[in-house]
Each structure stands twice: as structure tokens, then as C-alpha cells.
Short mmCIF file of C-alpha atoms in Angstrom, two decimals:
data_model
loop_
_atom_site.label_atom_id
_atom_site.label_comp_id
_atom_site.label_asym_id
_atom_site.label_seq_id
_atom_site.Cartn_x
_atom_site.Cartn_y
_atom_site.Cartn_z
CA MET A 1 -5.64 -13.17 0.22
CA LEU A 2 -7.31 -9.86 1.00
CA TYR A 3 -5.38 -6.67 1.77
CA GLU A 4 -6.67 -3.66 3.67
CA VAL A 5 -4.90 -0.47 2.58
CA ARG A 6 -5.80 2.06 5.26
CA ALA A 7 -4.82 5.76 5.36
CA TYR A 8 -5.35 8.35 8.08
CA ALA A 9 -5.06 12.13 7.78
CA ILE A 10 -3.57 13.40 11.03
CA THR A 11 -3.46 16.85 12.63
CA PRO A 12 -0.30 18.64 11.40
CA GLY A 13 2.49 18.24 13.93
CA HIS A 14 1.13 14.96 15.31
CA VAL A 15 2.16 12.41 12.66
CA GLN A 16 5.20 11.21 14.59
CA GLU A 17 3.06 10.90 17.69
CA ALA A 18 0.65 8.69 15.73
CA VAL A 19 3.56 6.53 14.53
CA GLU A 20 4.76 6.14 18.12
CA ASP A 21 1.25 5.37 19.40
CA PHE A 22 0.96 2.55 16.87
CA GLY A 23 4.48 1.40 17.66
CA ARG A 24 3.59 0.81 21.30
CA ILE A 25 0.91 -1.75 20.38
CA ILE A 26 2.18 -3.09 17.06
CA GLU A 27 3.49 -6.38 18.45
CA ARG A 28 0.13 -7.16 20.05
CA ARG A 29 -1.76 -6.12 16.91
CA THR A 30 0.39 -8.24 14.57
CA ARG A 31 -0.37 -11.34 16.63
CA LEU A 32 -3.90 -11.06 15.23
CA SER A 33 -3.06 -10.49 11.55
CA LYS A 34 -0.02 -9.75 9.42
CA LEU A 35 1.22 -6.21 8.82
CA THR A 36 2.49 -5.73 5.27
CA GLY A 37 3.73 -2.12 5.42
CA PHE A 38 3.46 1.09 7.42
CA PHE A 39 4.42 4.50 5.98
CA THR A 40 4.20 8.26 6.41
CA CYS A 41 3.66 10.55 3.42
CA ALA A 42 6.68 12.63 2.34
CA LEU A 43 5.42 14.02 -1.00
CA GLY A 44 1.74 14.31 -1.84
CA GLU A 45 -1.09 15.00 0.59
CA LEU A 46 0.96 15.40 3.76
CA ASN A 47 0.23 14.53 7.40
CA ARG A 48 -0.95 11.03 6.55
CA ILE A 49 -0.03 7.54 7.66
CA LEU A 50 -0.69 4.43 5.58
CA HIS A 51 -0.75 0.86 6.82
CA ILE A 52 -1.46 -2.35 4.91
CA TRP A 53 -2.82 -5.50 6.57
CA GLU A 54 -3.10 -9.02 5.18
CA TYR A 55 -6.12 -11.26 5.76
CA GLU A 56 -7.10 -14.67 4.48
CA ASN A 57 -10.52 -13.39 3.38
CA ALA A 58 -13.31 -11.01 4.41
CA ALA A 59 -14.45 -13.28 7.25
CA HIS A 60 -10.92 -13.31 8.69
CA ARG A 61 -10.81 -9.52 8.55
CA GLU A 62 -14.13 -9.22 10.37
CA SER A 63 -13.06 -11.63 13.10
CA VAL A 64 -9.78 -9.75 13.63
CA ARG A 65 -11.62 -6.44 13.71
CA ALA A 66 -14.00 -7.76 16.35
CA GLU A 67 -11.10 -9.06 18.42
CA THR A 68 -9.16 -5.77 18.28
CA LEU A 69 -12.21 -3.82 19.42
CA ARG A 70 -12.32 -5.99 22.54
CA GLN A 71 -8.78 -5.00 23.50
CA PRO A 72 -8.10 -2.16 25.96
CA TRP A 73 -5.15 -0.99 23.84
CA TRP A 74 -7.25 -0.49 20.68
CA PRO A 75 -7.58 1.90 18.92
CA PRO A 76 -4.07 3.30 19.48
CA LEU A 77 -4.56 6.72 17.85
CA LYS A 78 -5.90 9.80 19.59
CA ARG A 79 -9.27 10.43 18.02
CA GLU A 80 -8.98 14.21 18.23
CA HIS A 81 -6.04 14.05 15.80
CA ILE A 82 -7.75 11.89 13.15
CA HIS A 83 -9.29 14.07 10.43
CA LYS A 84 -10.01 11.49 7.73
CA GLN A 85 -9.87 7.73 7.29
CA VAL A 86 -9.86 5.90 3.96
CA THR A 87 -9.87 2.11 3.69
CA ARG A 88 -9.43 0.12 0.48
CA LEU A 89 -10.04 -3.63 0.35
CA MET A 90 -7.93 -5.05 -2.45
CA ARG A 91 -6.77 -8.29 -4.04
CA PRO A 92 -3.13 -8.94 -4.95
CA ALA A 93 -2.30 -8.69 -8.62
CA SER A 94 -1.23 -11.95 -10.27
CA CYS A 95 2.10 -10.39 -11.22
CA ARG A 96 2.95 -10.02 -7.50
CA PRO A 97 0.72 -12.47 -5.59
CA ARG A 98 2.47 -11.85 -2.27
CA PRO A 99 4.09 -8.57 -1.18
CA LEU A 100 7.81 -8.45 -0.56
CA ALA A 101 9.30 -7.67 2.84
CA GLY A 102 12.66 -6.65 4.21
CA ALA A 103 15.13 -3.86 3.57
CA LEU A 104 13.87 -2.87 0.13
CA GLY A 105 14.54 0.89 0.06
CA GLY A 106 14.58 4.16 1.93
CA VAL A 107 11.67 5.69 0.01
CA TYR A 108 8.57 4.14 -1.54
CA VAL A 109 6.73 5.49 -4.54
CA ILE A 110 3.09 4.41 -4.31
CA ARG A 111 1.20 4.69 -7.58
CA SER A 112 -2.59 4.74 -7.86
CA ASP A 113 -3.89 4.12 -11.38
CA PHE A 114 -7.58 3.91 -12.19
CA LEU A 115 -8.22 1.39 -14.95
CA ARG A 116 -11.04 1.08 -17.39
CA THR A 117 -13.64 -1.41 -16.15
CA GLY A 118 -12.71 -5.01 -16.78
CA MET A 119 -9.01 -4.35 -17.45
CA PHE A 120 -7.43 -5.42 -14.15
CA GLN A 121 -6.75 -9.03 -15.12
CA GLU A 122 -5.40 -7.99 -18.51
CA VAL A 123 -3.01 -5.49 -16.92
CA SER A 124 -1.90 -8.10 -14.35
CA ALA A 125 -1.17 -10.62 -17.10
CA ARG A 126 0.71 -8.02 -19.14
CA TRP A 127 2.82 -7.06 -16.15
CA ALA A 128 3.58 -10.72 -15.39
CA GLU A 129 5.28 -10.87 -18.80
CA LEU A 130 7.14 -7.57 -18.50
CA LEU A 131 8.01 -7.48 -14.81
CA PRO A 132 11.18 -9.64 -14.87
CA ALA A 133 12.85 -7.15 -17.19
CA ARG A 134 11.58 -4.15 -15.21
CA GLU A 135 12.72 -5.64 -11.89
CA ARG A 136 16.30 -5.75 -13.12
CA LEU A 137 16.17 -2.02 -12.37
CA SER A 138 14.29 -2.12 -9.03
CA PRO A 139 11.78 -4.44 -7.33
CA LEU A 140 8.02 -4.21 -7.22
CA ALA A 141 7.18 -4.47 -3.51
CA ALA A 142 3.43 -5.03 -3.92
CA ALA A 143 0.56 -4.64 -6.37
CA PHE A 144 -3.15 -4.62 -5.51
CA GLY A 145 -6.45 -4.02 -7.27
CA ASN A 146 -10.16 -3.76 -6.47
CA PRO A 147 -11.75 -4.60 -9.83
CA ALA A 148 -15.43 -4.05 -10.43
CA GLY A 149 -17.23 -7.39 -10.41
CA GLU A 150 -15.18 -8.72 -7.50
CA PHE A 151 -15.99 -5.92 -5.03
CA GLU A 152 -19.46 -4.51 -4.44
CA SER A 153 -18.48 -1.33 -2.62
CA GLY A 154 -15.69 1.18 -2.30
CA VAL A 155 -13.68 2.88 -5.03
CA LEU A 156 -13.48 0.35 -7.85
CA ASN A 157 -10.97 -0.33 -10.63
CA GLU A 158 -8.01 1.15 -8.75
CA PHE A 159 -4.59 -0.43 -9.29
CA VAL A 160 -2.08 0.33 -6.53
CA HIS A 161 1.58 -0.58 -7.04
CA ILE A 162 4.39 0.07 -4.58
CA TRP A 163 8.01 0.61 -5.63
CA PRO A 164 10.95 0.95 -3.22
CA TYR A 165 14.05 2.99 -4.05
CA ARG A 166 17.23 3.84 -2.18
CA ASP A 167 16.38 7.53 -2.44
CA LEU A 168 14.83 9.96 -4.91
CA ASN A 169 18.02 10.09 -6.97
CA HIS A 170 17.72 6.33 -7.46
CA TRP A 171 14.06 6.78 -8.45
CA ALA A 172 15.09 9.34 -11.10
CA GLU A 173 17.80 7.03 -12.44
CA VAL A 174 15.38 4.12 -12.73
CA ARG A 175 12.73 6.28 -14.39
CA GLU A 176 15.24 7.19 -17.07
CA LYS A 177 16.30 3.57 -17.60
CA GLU A 178 12.67 2.35 -17.79
CA ALA A 179 12.52 3.72 -21.32
CA GLY A 180 14.87 0.92 -22.32
CA VAL A 181 12.53 -1.86 -21.11
CA PRO A 182 10.53 -2.89 -24.20
CA GLY A 183 6.82 -2.34 -23.71
CA TRP A 184 6.99 -1.21 -20.09
CA ARG A 185 6.08 2.44 -20.51
CA GLU A 186 3.15 1.41 -22.73
CA SER A 187 1.91 -1.39 -20.47
CA LEU A 188 -0.66 0.80 -18.68
CA ASP A 189 -1.50 3.55 -21.17
CA PRO A 190 -4.27 1.77 -23.12
CA TYR A 191 -6.06 0.73 -19.90
CA THR A 192 -5.72 3.78 -17.63
CA VAL A 193 -8.06 6.73 -17.12
CA SER A 194 -6.10 8.57 -14.39
CA GLN A 195 -2.84 8.24 -12.49
CA THR A 196 -1.31 9.62 -9.30
CA GLY A 197 1.94 8.98 -7.48
CA GLU A 198 3.19 9.84 -3.99
CA VAL A 199 6.38 9.33 -2.00
CA TRP A 200 6.12 7.56 1.35
CA LEU A 201 8.70 6.75 4.04
CA PRO A 202 8.65 3.47 5.98
CA VAL A 203 8.39 3.68 9.76
CA PRO A 204 10.89 1.68 11.86
CA TYR A 205 8.50 -1.24 12.47
CA SER A 206 7.27 -1.54 8.88
CA PRO A 207 7.94 -5.00 7.35
CA MET A 208 8.85 -3.09 4.18
CA HIS A 209 11.76 -0.84 5.13
#
């Protein structure tokens, strides 16, 4: 599978409008390919929306893209309110080969870790061992990477992992309990060169909600 993680920076005051614009066409769009998640940023770089789409492969993505561009309802967003667009093409990590869906949490912490070149598979294998113990605290909704050697363009060696929580109090509780999961806190440190984390809220039509 191939996942497109796409973010838009929107004019302040128009994020909800963008969510509604997408909502009006989302059923037609999801007939062409599967929506994995759709969020708005609550903590981090604000005034952004993030949506994640699943494709069988690059050829499937290109065919869907061509089909959407033929539709009168696409694109749904008002161009004058789009300030920046960033698209990542990513593979699922072996520790979470298919994203979860359903009522997973009210807030989502999306982590972006840049790994040293060649370390993605090693991190994925390490997480596959440790994840059952970590998920006793809270689930991993999705995990993606774009390792150098598999992708020829874009920002390489990024590892994106998505964690749902009931609320930020739940996130703080889990963070404290993580220290008791043997090896978890150290599972990324030897392989990581930088890390960021942001809080996102699912929109009503997001498959992760």
C-alpha cells in the first residue's frame, strides 16, 4: 500500500470553511480511493488541515488523481485560502501494516521523527516487538515512513506515527506510564536525528475519530 499524507495551510479564520467544503464532496471522493484520516491542527503550526489517503500503488494514485481532476466538484477548496501544500508519499511500517479506524480518541498526537538513513526497517522491527506492551496503554492508529532507497523524491527518512487519546489529560497519563514499558522510551533514540509532535483533532467525517 501507498499512503499520501497531505497538509494544507489555510487562511486564518477559514479552516472550518475548508473542512465543510471537503465534507460536501467527501462521499464522492472516497468512491475513488479510501480516506484514512482527516484532521485540523490544534497545537503546532495552526490553520492547517491534514488528510491521509490510501492507494494500492503509485499507478493507482495517478489514475485517481486524473479522475478527480475530471470532476466538476474537484478541487473542493477555495484556492485563495490555500497558502501552502505539503504532500508526503509513505509506506506503512511493518509494526502497523494497516491503519486503524473507528472511535479511537478525541485528540491525535502526530509525531514526525527523522531517522538516520537506512534505519526505518530496523525501527519497524523493533517496534513490532515492543508495541504489544505499549498498546496496553493506548493504541497506535498508524505508522508510515518514506525511507531513502525506496523513494526517489520528497523528504526522506521521516517516520510518522499517529496516536489517539481521549484528551490531553489521557495523553499525559500515558506518557507517564510509558516509562514502565521496558525498552519503549529507548526504541527510537539511537536512530533519530530530530523529532516533532503536534496535536490534531479529527473532523466529523474522518475514519479515525
